[in-house]
Amino acid sequence: MAYDDLRDWIRTLEKHGELKRIREEVSPELEITEITDRVSKIGSRGKAASAGKDGAPEPQEKYAPGGPALLFENVKGHPGHKVLINQFGSERRMALALGVERLDEIAERIHGLMNVKAPEGLFDKLKMLPQLGALTSAFPKTVSAKDAPCKEIIRRDHFDLDFFPILKCWPHDGGRFITLPCVHTRAPGNPGGAGKRNIGMYRMQVYDGQTTGMHWQRQKVAAEHYREALRAAASWTGDGAGTRSARVAMMAESAGGATAIPDGPLGGLPQVSLGKMKGSRLEVAVAIGTDPATTFAAIVPAPPEVEEFMIAGFLRGKPVEIVKCETVDLEVPAHAEIILEGYVELGELRSEGPFGDHTGFYTMADDYPVFHLTCITHRKDPIYAATIVGKPPMEDAWMGKAVERIFLPAMKMTIPELVDIHLPVEAVFHNLMIVSIKKSYPGQARKVMHAIWSLGQAMFTKCIIVVDEDCDVQHIPEVVLRVANNIDPERDIQFTLGPIDSLDHSSRLPNYGSKMGIDATRKWKAEGFERPWPTMIEMDAATKAKVDAMWAKLGL
């Protein structure tokens, strides 16, 4: 099922009883967050979040875990505006957003594409048609401005972000934040053509009506586009081919674009200057309120070579329609509610944060690039799409679960012994990954740990637990039983150092710290384990069948 736009998606949510319209006046400062937080925790520990310390009754649970999507229609200070939130906040809605009954269906589609074999006859060729159609639909389709609803209103002058009901989420946040933006960048062009496009989701703190922070973390693709622009700005003024030395100096002096760049020669090399820095910009466009597949594609940890427009088209089964921006050389979803066009200036950083984050803690203030607006386009009566993050479970828990299921086949291509993975919500995804494997040789669990730490965004995983294939990693009690019984801590725990998530507040240094792997598989004699290994308790099949037959008569 392909939704044309956010409005089509809202109609579907309402048709399926998954949307609640809120007509009471509610402030975008803290109040929308408090309401959404309570709703998103429906089903957690059997009840919704507490209504407060005054002992007021908790909301009655009429909805499945995660609560309904919410459409606020009376936003204080913004008459006529609407805010959509918690649109992905349940397992059912996440599947509905991607047009499937089960999230594993998408994984099965991906698995089918990855295992395509050369057709041997007409019948095989006919069977391939649906797969070829899925690939064809992945390519975006460019439309003219007159066919792009996102250009119904074009504001080149006198635009102001205060026009939109942007949320302040938590009491100690540094300000109001755009929390569900699809941020479009393009890698600096290589000889012979423009660079790859990327869509990422990075929070944006509103500084004033025309500028925001751009919180693309160091290891994100947009941050790499920014670094490539920085590398290009560093020039070698001496004799000989010193371009690479200039780039190395730029990265070292700016900590990969994370700190202010000093005046004068870089790295103590008088041959390295910032001749191309002054006035240099990286163009950026931000789409808010896209169709659900495009929004989801922005959070997917896909390889940099795969454009998110193609991921969205594959998920939709229909091309994403895109249109050229007004003031920057980028393409954006033509059916988005709001488009912000602008740029970040190379070398310009500003303090961003604090921000109440998905870890359940505030992310401390840090320096990030500044986004300057050059134009705003939007639909008539635009619907502002947002999300909130905080102590789990929240809306992002279900988005993370979808990523987990969908990308298992891709992980298996690199790590074929994988059976299943589980990213527990309570560990906020990057802190814990539980993995089951088909163990075939000594030390394989440790090989798998290091393979995971080498995979894209999986490099941030703080703790990895590896169990045998007969353990259901989705069933935490069983995992705990295996880990508690199967490990000798000194022998089976592996420590290493490497890059960690920017949001991790516990590491000795920002973005760099330790990781832990736990081998909870059965130990082999080939691994130096000489003692007998006991059999797990299990009732025999005949007794189970006999009790199954009499169960209804037992009145239990």
Coordinates of C-alpha atoms in Angstrom, one line a residue:
M1 CA 0.0 0.0 0.0
A2 CA 1.5 3.4 -1.1
Y3 CA 0.2 6.5 0.7
D4 CA 0.2 9.5 -1.5
D5 CA 1.1 11.9 1.4
L6 CA 0.7 12.5 5.1
R7 CA -3.0 13.3 4.7
D8 CA -3.7 10.1 2.9
W9 CA -2.0 8.3 5.8
I10 CA -4.0 10.2 8.4
R11 CA -7.3 9.2 6.7
T12 CA -6.1 5.6 6.8
L13 CA -5.2 5.8 10.5
E14 CA -8.7 7.2 11.2
K15 CA -10.4 4.5 9.1
H16 CA -8.6 1.8 11.1
G17 CA -9.5 3.4 14.5
E18 CA -5.8 4.3 15.1
L19 CA -6.2 8.1 15.4
K20 CA -7.5 10.3 18.2
R21 CA -8.3 13.9 17.4
I22 CA -7.6 16.3 20.3
R23 CA -9.8 19.4 20.1
E24 CA -9.0 20.8 23.6
E25 CA -6.5 23.7 23.4
V26 CA -3.0 22.4 24.2
S27 CA 0.3 24.2 24.3
P28 CA 3.2 23.1 22.1
E29 CA 5.4 23.9 25.1
L30 CA 5.6 20.7 27.3
E31 CA 1.9 19.9 27.3
I32 CA 1.8 18.0 24.0
T33 CA 4.8 16.0 25.2
E34 CA 3.2 15.1 28.5
I35 CA 0.0 14.0 26.8
T36 CA 1.9 12.0 24.2
D37 CA 4.2 10.4 26.8
R38 CA 1.3 9.1 28.8
V39 CA -0.4 7.7 25.7
S40 CA 2.7 6.1 24.3
K41 CA 3.2 4.2 27.5
I42 CA -0.3 2.6 27.4
G43 CA 0.3 -1.2 27.7
S44 CA 3.6 -0.7 29.6
R45 CA 3.5 -2.7 32.8
G46 CA -0.2 -3.2 32.1
K47 CA -1.2 0.5 32.4
A48 CA -0.6 3.9 31.0
A49 CA 1.7 6.4 32.6
S50 CA 0.7 7.9 35.9
A51 CA -1.6 10.9 35.7
G52 CA 0.5 12.6 38.4
K53 CA 1.6 12.6 42.1
D54 CA -1.8 14.0 43.2
G55 CA -3.2 10.5 42.8
A56 CA -5.5 11.3 39.9
P57 CA -6.8 8.2 38.1
E58 CA -4.8 6.9 35.2
P59 CA -6.4 6.9 31.7
Q60 CA -8.5 3.8 30.9
E61 CA -6.8 1.6 28.4
K62 CA -8.9 1.5 25.3
Y63 CA -6.0 1.0 22.9
A64 CA -3.3 -1.5 22.2
P65 CA 0.2 -1.0 23.6
G66 CA 1.6 2.3 22.3
G67 CA -1.8 4.0 22.3
P68 CA -3.3 5.9 19.3
A69 CA -1.8 8.4 16.9
L70 CA -2.7 11.9 18.1
L71 CA -3.8 14.8 15.9
F72 CA -3.9 18.1 17.9
E73 CA -6.3 20.4 16.2
N74 CA -6.3 23.3 18.7
V75 CA -2.7 24.3 19.3
K76 CA -2.2 27.3 21.6
G77 CA -0.7 30.3 19.8
H78 CA -1.2 28.7 16.4
P79 CA -4.9 28.9 15.4
G80 CA -5.8 26.7 12.4
H81 CA -2.6 24.6 12.7
K82 CA -2.5 20.8 13.5
V83 CA 0.2 18.6 15.0
L84 CA 0.4 14.9 14.2
I85 CA 2.4 12.8 16.7
N86 CA 2.8 9.1 17.7
Q87 CA 1.9 8.1 14.1
F88 CA 4.3 5.1 14.3
G89 CA 3.6 4.4 18.0
S90 CA 2.4 0.8 17.9
E91 CA 3.4 -2.5 16.2
R92 CA 0.1 -2.4 14.2
R93 CA 0.6 1.2 13.0
M94 CA 4.3 0.5 12.0
A95 CA 3.2 -2.4 9.9
L96 CA 0.2 -0.4 8.5
A97 CA 2.6 2.5 7.6
L98 CA 4.7 0.1 5.5
G99 CA 1.7 -1.6 3.9
V100 CA 2.2 -5.1 5.5
E101 CA 0.4 -7.3 8.0
R102 CA 3.7 -8.3 9.6
L103 CA 7.0 -6.4 9.6
D104 CA 8.8 -9.7 8.7
E105 CA 7.0 -9.6 5.3
I106 CA 9.4 -6.8 4.2
A107 CA 12.4 -8.8 5.4
E108 CA 11.1 -11.7 3.3
R109 CA 10.8 -9.4 0.2
I110 CA 14.4 -8.2 0.7
H111 CA 15.5 -11.8 1.2
G112 CA 13.8 -12.8 -2.1
L113 CA 15.6 -10.0 -4.0
M114 CA 18.9 -10.9 -2.5
N115 CA 18.5 -14.5 -3.6
V116 CA 17.5 -13.9 -7.2
K117 CA 19.0 -16.5 -9.6
A118 CA 19.4 -16.3 -13.3
P119 CA 16.2 -17.5 -15.0
E120 CA 16.5 -20.8 -16.8
G121 CA 13.3 -20.7 -18.8
L122 CA 10.1 -18.7 -19.6
F123 CA 8.4 -19.8 -16.3
D124 CA 11.4 -18.6 -14.2
K125 CA 11.3 -15.3 -16.1
L126 CA 7.6 -14.8 -15.4
K127 CA 8.2 -15.5 -11.7
M128 CA 10.8 -12.7 -11.7
L129 CA 8.4 -10.0 -12.9
P130 CA 7.2 -9.0 -9.5
Q131 CA 10.7 -8.7 -8.2
L132 CA 11.7 -6.6 -11.2
G133 CA 8.7 -4.4 -10.6
A134 CA 9.7 -3.8 -7.0
L135 CA 13.1 -2.6 -8.2
T136 CA 11.6 -0.4 -10.9
S137 CA 9.3 1.3 -8.3
A138 CA 12.2 2.2 -6.2
F139 CA 13.5 4.9 -8.5
P140 CA 12.1 8.4 -7.6
K141 CA 10.1 10.3 -10.2
T142 CA 10.7 14.1 -10.8
V143 CA 7.6 16.3 -11.2
S144 CA 7.2 19.9 -12.0
A145 CA 6.6 22.6 -9.4
K146 CA 2.9 23.0 -10.5
D147 CA 2.3 19.3 -9.6
A148 CA 4.0 19.6 -6.2
P149 CA 1.6 20.3 -3.3
C150 CA 4.6 21.3 -1.1
K151 CA 4.8 24.5 -3.3
E152 CA 1.3 25.7 -2.8
I153 CA 2.7 28.5 -0.7
I154 CA 6.2 29.8 -1.4
R155 CA 7.9 32.2 1.1
R156 CA 11.2 33.7 -0.2
D157 CA 11.0 36.7 2.0
H158 CA 9.7 37.5 5.5
F159 CA 9.6 33.8 6.5
D160 CA 9.7 32.8 10.1
L161 CA 9.8 29.4 11.8
D162 CA 7.6 30.7 14.6
F163 CA 4.8 30.3 12.1
F164 CA 4.8 26.6 12.8
P165 CA 3.8 24.9 16.1
I166 CA 7.3 23.6 16.9
L167 CA 7.5 21.8 20.2
K168 CA 9.5 22.3 23.4
C169 CA 9.5 18.8 24.6
W170 CA 11.1 18.6 28.1
P171 CA 11.6 21.2 30.9
H172 CA 15.4 21.5 30.6
D173 CA 15.5 21.4 26.8
G174 CA 17.6 24.2 25.3
G175 CA 14.6 25.5 23.3
R176 CA 12.1 24.3 20.8
F177 CA 13.2 21.4 18.5
I178 CA 12.1 20.1 15.1
T179 CA 12.0 16.4 15.9
L180 CA 10.8 14.6 12.8
P181 CA 12.7 16.3 9.9
C182 CA 13.8 14.5 6.8
V183 CA 17.1 16.3 6.2
H184 CA 18.3 16.3 2.6
T185 CA 22.0 16.7 1.6
R186 CA 24.2 15.9 -1.3
A187 CA 27.8 14.8 -1.2
P188 CA 30.1 17.4 -2.8
G189 CA 30.2 16.7 -6.5
N190 CA 32.9 14.5 -8.0
P191 CA 34.4 15.1 -11.4
G192 CA 31.7 14.1 -14.0
G193 CA 28.6 14.5 -11.8
A194 CA 26.9 15.4 -8.5
G195 CA 27.4 13.4 -5.4
K196 CA 25.0 11.0 -3.8
R197 CA 21.8 12.3 -2.1
N198 CA 21.0 11.4 1.5
I199 CA 18.0 11.8 3.7
G200 CA 18.7 11.6 7.4
M201 CA 16.8 12.5 10.6
Y202 CA 18.6 14.9 12.8
R203 CA 16.9 17.1 15.4
M204 CA 17.0 20.8 14.8
Q205 CA 17.0 23.3 17.7
V206 CA 15.3 26.5 16.8
Y207 CA 17.5 29.5 17.5
D208 CA 15.3 32.1 15.9
G209 CA 12.9 32.5 13.0
Q210 CA 15.6 31.9 10.4
T211 CA 18.3 29.7 12.0
T212 CA 18.4 26.3 13.7
G213 CA 21.0 23.8 14.9
M214 CA 21.8 20.8 12.8
H215 CA 22.4 17.9 15.1
W216 CA 23.9 15.4 12.6
Q217 CA 26.1 13.2 14.8
R218 CA 29.7 12.6 13.8
Q219 CA 29.1 9.2 12.1
K220 CA 26.0 10.1 10.1
V221 CA 26.1 10.4 6.3
A222 CA 25.1 14.1 6.3
A223 CA 28.0 14.8 8.7
E224 CA 30.3 13.1 6.2
H225 CA 29.0 15.3 3.4
Y226 CA 29.9 18.3 5.6
R227 CA 33.4 16.9 6.3
E228 CA 33.9 16.3 2.5
A229 CA 33.1 20.0 2.0
L230 CA 35.6 20.9 4.7
R231 CA 38.2 18.7 3.1
A232 CA 37.6 20.4 -0.2
A233 CA 38.0 23.8 1.5
A234 CA 41.5 23.1 2.8
S235 CA 44.0 23.9 0.1
W236 CA 47.7 23.2 -0.3
T237 CA 49.7 26.3 -1.3
G238 CA 53.2 24.7 -1.4
D239 CA 54.9 22.9 -4.2
G240 CA 54.0 19.3 -5.0
A241 CA 50.8 17.2 -4.5
G242 CA 49.9 18.0 -1.0
T243 CA 46.1 17.8 -1.2
R244 CA 45.9 14.8 1.0
S245 CA 48.1 16.4 3.7
A246 CA 45.8 19.4 3.6
R247 CA 42.7 17.2 4.2
V248 CA 44.4 15.2 7.0
A249 CA 45.3 18.5 8.7
M250 CA 41.8 19.8 8.3
M251 CA 40.3 16.7 9.9
A252 CA 42.8 16.6 12.8
E253 CA 42.5 20.3 13.7
S254 CA 38.7 20.3 13.6
A255 CA 38.2 16.8 15.2
G256 CA 36.4 15.7 12.1
G257 CA 34.3 19.0 11.8
A258 CA 33.3 18.8 15.5
T259 CA 35.3 21.8 16.8
A260 CA 36.1 25.3 15.7
I261 CA 38.8 25.6 13.1
P262 CA 41.7 27.7 14.2
D263 CA 42.9 30.7 12.2
G264 CA 46.2 30.5 10.4
P265 CA 48.0 27.4 9.0
L266 CA 46.5 24.1 9.8
G267 CA 48.4 21.4 11.6
G268 CA 51.5 23.6 11.9
L269 CA 51.9 23.3 8.1
P270 CA 52.4 26.8 6.5
Q271 CA 51.5 25.2 3.2
V272 CA 47.9 24.4 4.4
S273 CA 45.4 27.3 4.2
L274 CA 41.7 27.8 4.3
G275 CA 41.6 29.5 1.0
K276 CA 38.3 27.9 -0.1
M277 CA 36.6 28.1 3.3
K278 CA 35.3 31.7 3.4
G279 CA 31.7 31.8 2.3
S280 CA 31.7 28.1 1.4
R281 CA 28.4 26.3 2.1
L282 CA 26.8 22.9 2.1
E283 CA 23.2 23.2 0.8
V284 CA 20.5 21.6 2.9
A285 CA 16.7 21.0 2.5
V286 CA 14.4 19.8 5.2
A287 CA 11.0 18.1 4.6
I288 CA 8.5 17.9 7.4
G289 CA 5.3 15.8 7.1
T290 CA 6.1 13.3 4.4
D291 CA 4.4 10.0 3.6
P292 CA 5.2 7.3 6.2
A293 CA 7.6 5.3 4.1
T294 CA 9.7 8.3 3.3
T295 CA 9.8 9.4 6.9
F296 CA 10.8 5.9 7.9
A297 CA 13.5 5.7 5.2
A298 CA 15.2 8.7 6.8
I299 CA 16.0 6.7 10.0
V300 CA 17.0 3.5 8.2
P301 CA 20.8 2.7 8.6
A302 CA 21.3 1.9 5.0
P303 CA 24.7 1.9 3.2
P304 CA 25.6 5.4 2.0
E305 CA 25.5 4.1 -1.6
V306 CA 21.8 3.5 -1.4
E307 CA 19.6 6.6 -1.6
E308 CA 16.7 6.8 0.8
F309 CA 14.3 7.8 -2.0
M310 CA 14.9 4.3 -3.4
I311 CA 14.3 2.7 0.0
A312 CA 11.1 4.6 0.3
G313 CA 10.0 3.6 -3.2
F314 CA 10.8 0.0 -2.5
L315 CA 8.8 0.1 0.7
R316 CA 5.9 1.9 -0.9
G317 CA 5.9 -0.2 -4.1
K318 CA 5.5 3.1 -5.9
P319 CA 8.1 5.8 -6.8
V320 CA 8.5 8.8 -4.5
E321 CA 7.6 12.0 -6.5
I322 CA 10.3 14.6 -6.0
V323 CA 10.6 18.2 -7.1
K324 CA 13.5 20.7 -7.3
C325 CA 13.9 23.2 -4.5
E326 CA 13.5 27.0 -5.1
T327 CA 16.8 28.3 -3.7
V328 CA 19.1 25.2 -3.4
D329 CA 20.2 22.5 -5.8
L330 CA 18.4 19.6 -4.1
E331 CA 15.2 17.6 -4.7
V332 CA 12.6 17.0 -2.0
P333 CA 9.4 15.0 -1.7
A334 CA 6.8 16.8 -3.7
H335 CA 3.9 15.9 -1.4
A336 CA 5.5 17.0 1.9
E337 CA 3.6 19.4 4.1
I338 CA 6.6 21.7 4.8
I339 CA 10.0 22.3 3.1
L340 CA 12.7 24.4 4.7
E341 CA 15.5 25.3 2.2
G342 CA 18.9 26.7 3.2
Y343 CA 22.5 25.9 4.0
V344 CA 25.2 25.4 6.7
E345 CA 28.3 27.6 6.4
L346 CA 31.5 25.7 6.7
G347 CA 33.3 26.2 10.0
E348 CA 30.3 27.8 11.7
L349 CA 29.3 26.0 14.9
R350 CA 27.0 26.9 17.7
S351 CA 26.0 25.4 21.0
E352 CA 23.0 23.0 20.7
G353 CA 21.1 21.4 23.5
P354 CA 20.4 20.2 26.1
F355 CA 17.8 17.9 24.8
G356 CA 15.7 15.2 26.5
D357 CA 16.8 12.2 24.4
H358 CA 15.7 8.6 23.7
T359 CA 18.2 7.3 26.3
G360 CA 15.9 8.7 29.0
F361 CA 18.5 11.3 29.9
Y362 CA 19.2 14.8 28.6
T363 CA 21.9 15.1 26.0
M364 CA 24.3 17.8 27.1
A365 CA 24.9 20.9 25.1
D366 CA 27.6 20.6 22.4
D367 CA 28.7 22.5 19.2
Y368 CA 27.0 21.7 15.9
P369 CA 26.6 23.4 12.5
V370 CA 24.0 26.1 12.0
F371 CA 21.3 25.8 9.4
H372 CA 20.3 29.1 7.7
L373 CA 17.0 29.3 5.9
T374 CA 16.7 30.8 2.5
C375 CA 13.1 29.9 1.7
I376 CA 10.1 28.1 3.1
T377 CA 7.5 26.4 1.0
H378 CA 4.4 24.5 2.3
R379 CA 1.0 23.3 1.6
K380 CA -2.1 25.3 2.5
D381 CA -2.9 24.7 6.1
P382 CA 0.2 22.5 6.7
I383 CA 0.1 19.7 9.2
Y384 CA 3.1 19.7 11.4
A385 CA 4.5 16.2 12.0
A386 CA 6.5 15.6 15.2
T387 CA 7.7 13.0 17.6
I388 CA 9.0 13.0 21.1
V389 CA 11.7 10.8 22.7
G390 CA 12.4 10.1 26.4
K391 CA 12.2 7.1 28.7
P392 CA 11.1 4.1 26.8
P393 CA 8.8 2.8 25.6
M394 CA 7.9 5.6 23.2
E395 CA 7.1 5.9 19.5
D396 CA 10.7 5.4 18.4
A397 CA 10.6 1.9 20.1
W398 CA 8.3 0.6 17.3
M399 CA 10.4 2.3 14.6
G400 CA 13.5 0.6 16.0
K401 CA 11.8 -2.7 16.0
A402 CA 10.9 -2.3 12.3
V403 CA 14.5 -1.5 11.5
E404 CA 15.5 -4.6 13.4
R405 CA 13.2 -6.9 11.5
I406 CA 13.7 -5.4 8.1
F407 CA 17.5 -5.4 8.1
L408 CA 18.1 -8.9 9.5
P409 CA 18.4 -10.3 5.9
A410 CA 21.0 -7.7 5.0
M411 CA 23.0 -8.5 8.2
K412 CA 22.8 -12.2 7.3
M413 CA 24.5 -11.5 4.0
T414 CA 27.6 -10.4 5.9
I415 CA 27.2 -12.7 8.9
P416 CA 25.5 -15.8 7.5
E417 CA 25.5 -17.7 10.8
L418 CA 23.0 -15.2 12.2
V419 CA 19.6 -16.7 13.1
D420 CA 17.9 -13.8 14.8
I421 CA 18.6 -10.5 16.6
H422 CA 16.8 -8.5 19.3
L423 CA 17.4 -4.9 20.3
P424 CA 15.5 -4.5 23.6
V425 CA 13.6 -1.2 23.8
E426 CA 14.7 -0.7 27.4
A427 CA 18.4 -0.6 26.2
V428 CA 17.5 2.1 23.7
F429 CA 18.7 0.1 20.7
H430 CA 22.4 0.9 20.6
N431 CA 23.2 -0.3 24.1
L432 CA 22.3 -4.0 23.8
M433 CA 22.0 -6.5 20.9
I434 CA 21.1 -10.1 21.6
V435 CA 22.1 -12.4 18.8
S436 CA 21.5 -16.1 18.1
I437 CA 23.8 -18.0 15.8
K438 CA 24.4 -21.4 14.2
K439 CA 27.6 -22.2 15.9
S440 CA 29.9 -24.2 13.6
Y441 CA 33.5 -23.7 14.9
P442 CA 35.3 -22.7 18.1
G443 CA 35.4 -19.0 18.8
Q444 CA 32.6 -18.2 16.4
A445 CA 30.7 -16.1 18.9
R446 CA 33.6 -13.7 19.2
K447 CA 33.9 -13.5 15.5
V448 CA 30.2 -12.5 15.3
M449 CA 30.7 -9.8 17.9
H450 CA 33.5 -8.2 15.9
A451 CA 31.6 -8.6 12.6
I452 CA 28.6 -6.7 14.2
W453 CA 30.9 -3.9 15.4
S454 CA 32.1 -3.5 11.9
L455 CA 28.6 -3.0 10.4
G456 CA 27.6 0.7 9.8
Q457 CA 25.5 2.0 12.7
A458 CA 25.9 -1.3 14.5
M459 CA 29.4 -0.1 15.4
F460 CA 27.8 1.8 18.3
T461 CA 26.5 -1.4 20.0
K462 CA 27.7 -1.2 23.6
C463 CA 26.9 -4.8 24.6
I464 CA 26.4 -7.8 22.4
I465 CA 25.1 -11.1 23.8
V466 CA 25.6 -14.2 21.6
V467 CA 23.5 -17.4 22.3
D468 CA 22.9 -20.6 20.4
E469 CA 20.3 -21.0 17.7
D470 CA 17.8 -22.9 20.0
C471 CA 17.4 -19.8 22.2
D472 CA 14.6 -17.4 21.3
V473 CA 16.2 -14.0 21.5
Q474 CA 12.8 -12.2 21.5
H475 CA 12.0 -14.0 24.9
I476 CA 14.1 -12.1 27.5
P477 CA 13.5 -14.6 30.3
E478 CA 15.0 -17.4 28.2
V479 CA 18.0 -15.2 27.3
V480 CA 18.6 -14.3 30.9
L481 CA 18.5 -17.9 31.9
R482 CA 21.1 -18.8 29.2
V483 CA 23.4 -15.9 30.1
A484 CA 23.2 -16.5 33.8
N485 CA 23.9 -20.2 33.5
N486 CA 26.2 -20.5 30.5
I487 CA 29.0 -18.0 31.1
D488 CA 32.1 -18.0 33.1
P489 CA 32.6 -14.2 33.4
E490 CA 36.4 -14.2 33.2
R491 CA 36.4 -16.6 30.2
D492 CA 33.3 -15.4 28.2
I493 CA 33.3 -11.6 28.4
Q494 CA 35.2 -9.7 25.7
F495 CA 36.1 -6.0 26.1
T496 CA 37.2 -3.8 23.3
L497 CA 37.5 -0.1 22.4
G498 CA 36.0 1.8 19.5
P499 CA 33.5 4.5 18.4
I500 CA 30.3 4.9 20.5
D501 CA 27.1 6.8 20.1
S502 CA 27.3 10.6 20.6
L503 CA 24.4 10.3 23.1
D504 CA 26.4 8.0 25.4
H505 CA 27.1 10.0 28.6
S506 CA 29.0 7.3 30.4
S507 CA 32.1 6.9 28.2
R508 CA 35.5 8.3 29.2
L509 CA 35.5 10.5 26.1
P510 CA 32.8 11.8 23.7
N511 CA 32.2 9.4 20.8
Y512 CA 34.9 6.9 22.0
G513 CA 34.7 4.3 24.6
S514 CA 34.6 0.6 25.5
K515 CA 32.2 -2.2 24.4
M516 CA 31.5 -5.6 25.8
G517 CA 30.6 -8.9 24.2
I518 CA 29.2 -11.9 26.1
D519 CA 29.6 -15.4 24.7
A520 CA 26.6 -17.3 26.2
T521 CA 26.8 -20.2 23.7
R522 CA 27.4 -23.8 24.8
K523 CA 31.1 -24.3 25.3
W524 CA 32.9 -27.0 23.3
K525 CA 35.9 -29.2 24.1
A526 CA 37.5 -27.6 21.1
E527 CA 37.3 -24.3 23.1
G528 CA 39.1 -25.8 26.0
F529 CA 36.0 -26.9 28.0
E530 CA 36.5 -30.4 29.4
R531 CA 33.6 -30.7 31.8
P532 CA 30.3 -32.4 30.9
W533 CA 27.7 -29.9 29.6
P534 CA 24.2 -30.7 31.0
T535 CA 21.1 -31.0 28.9
M536 CA 18.3 -28.4 29.4
I537 CA 15.1 -29.6 31.0
E538 CA 12.4 -30.4 28.5
M539 CA 9.3 -32.6 28.7
D540 CA 9.0 -35.5 26.2
A541 CA 6.7 -35.0 23.2
A542 CA 4.4 -37.9 24.1
T543 CA 3.6 -36.5 27.5
K544 CA 3.0 -33.1 26.1
A545 CA 0.6 -34.5 23.5
K546 CA -1.3 -36.4 26.1
V547 CA -1.7 -33.4 28.4
D548 CA -2.7 -31.3 25.4
A549 CA -5.6 -33.7 24.7
M550 CA -6.9 -33.5 28.2
W551 CA -6.3 -29.8 28.8
A552 CA -9.8 -28.6 28.1
K553 CA -11.2 -31.0 30.7
L554 CA -8.9 -29.8 33.5
G555 CA -10.7 -26.5 33.9
L556 CA -7.4 -24.7 34.2

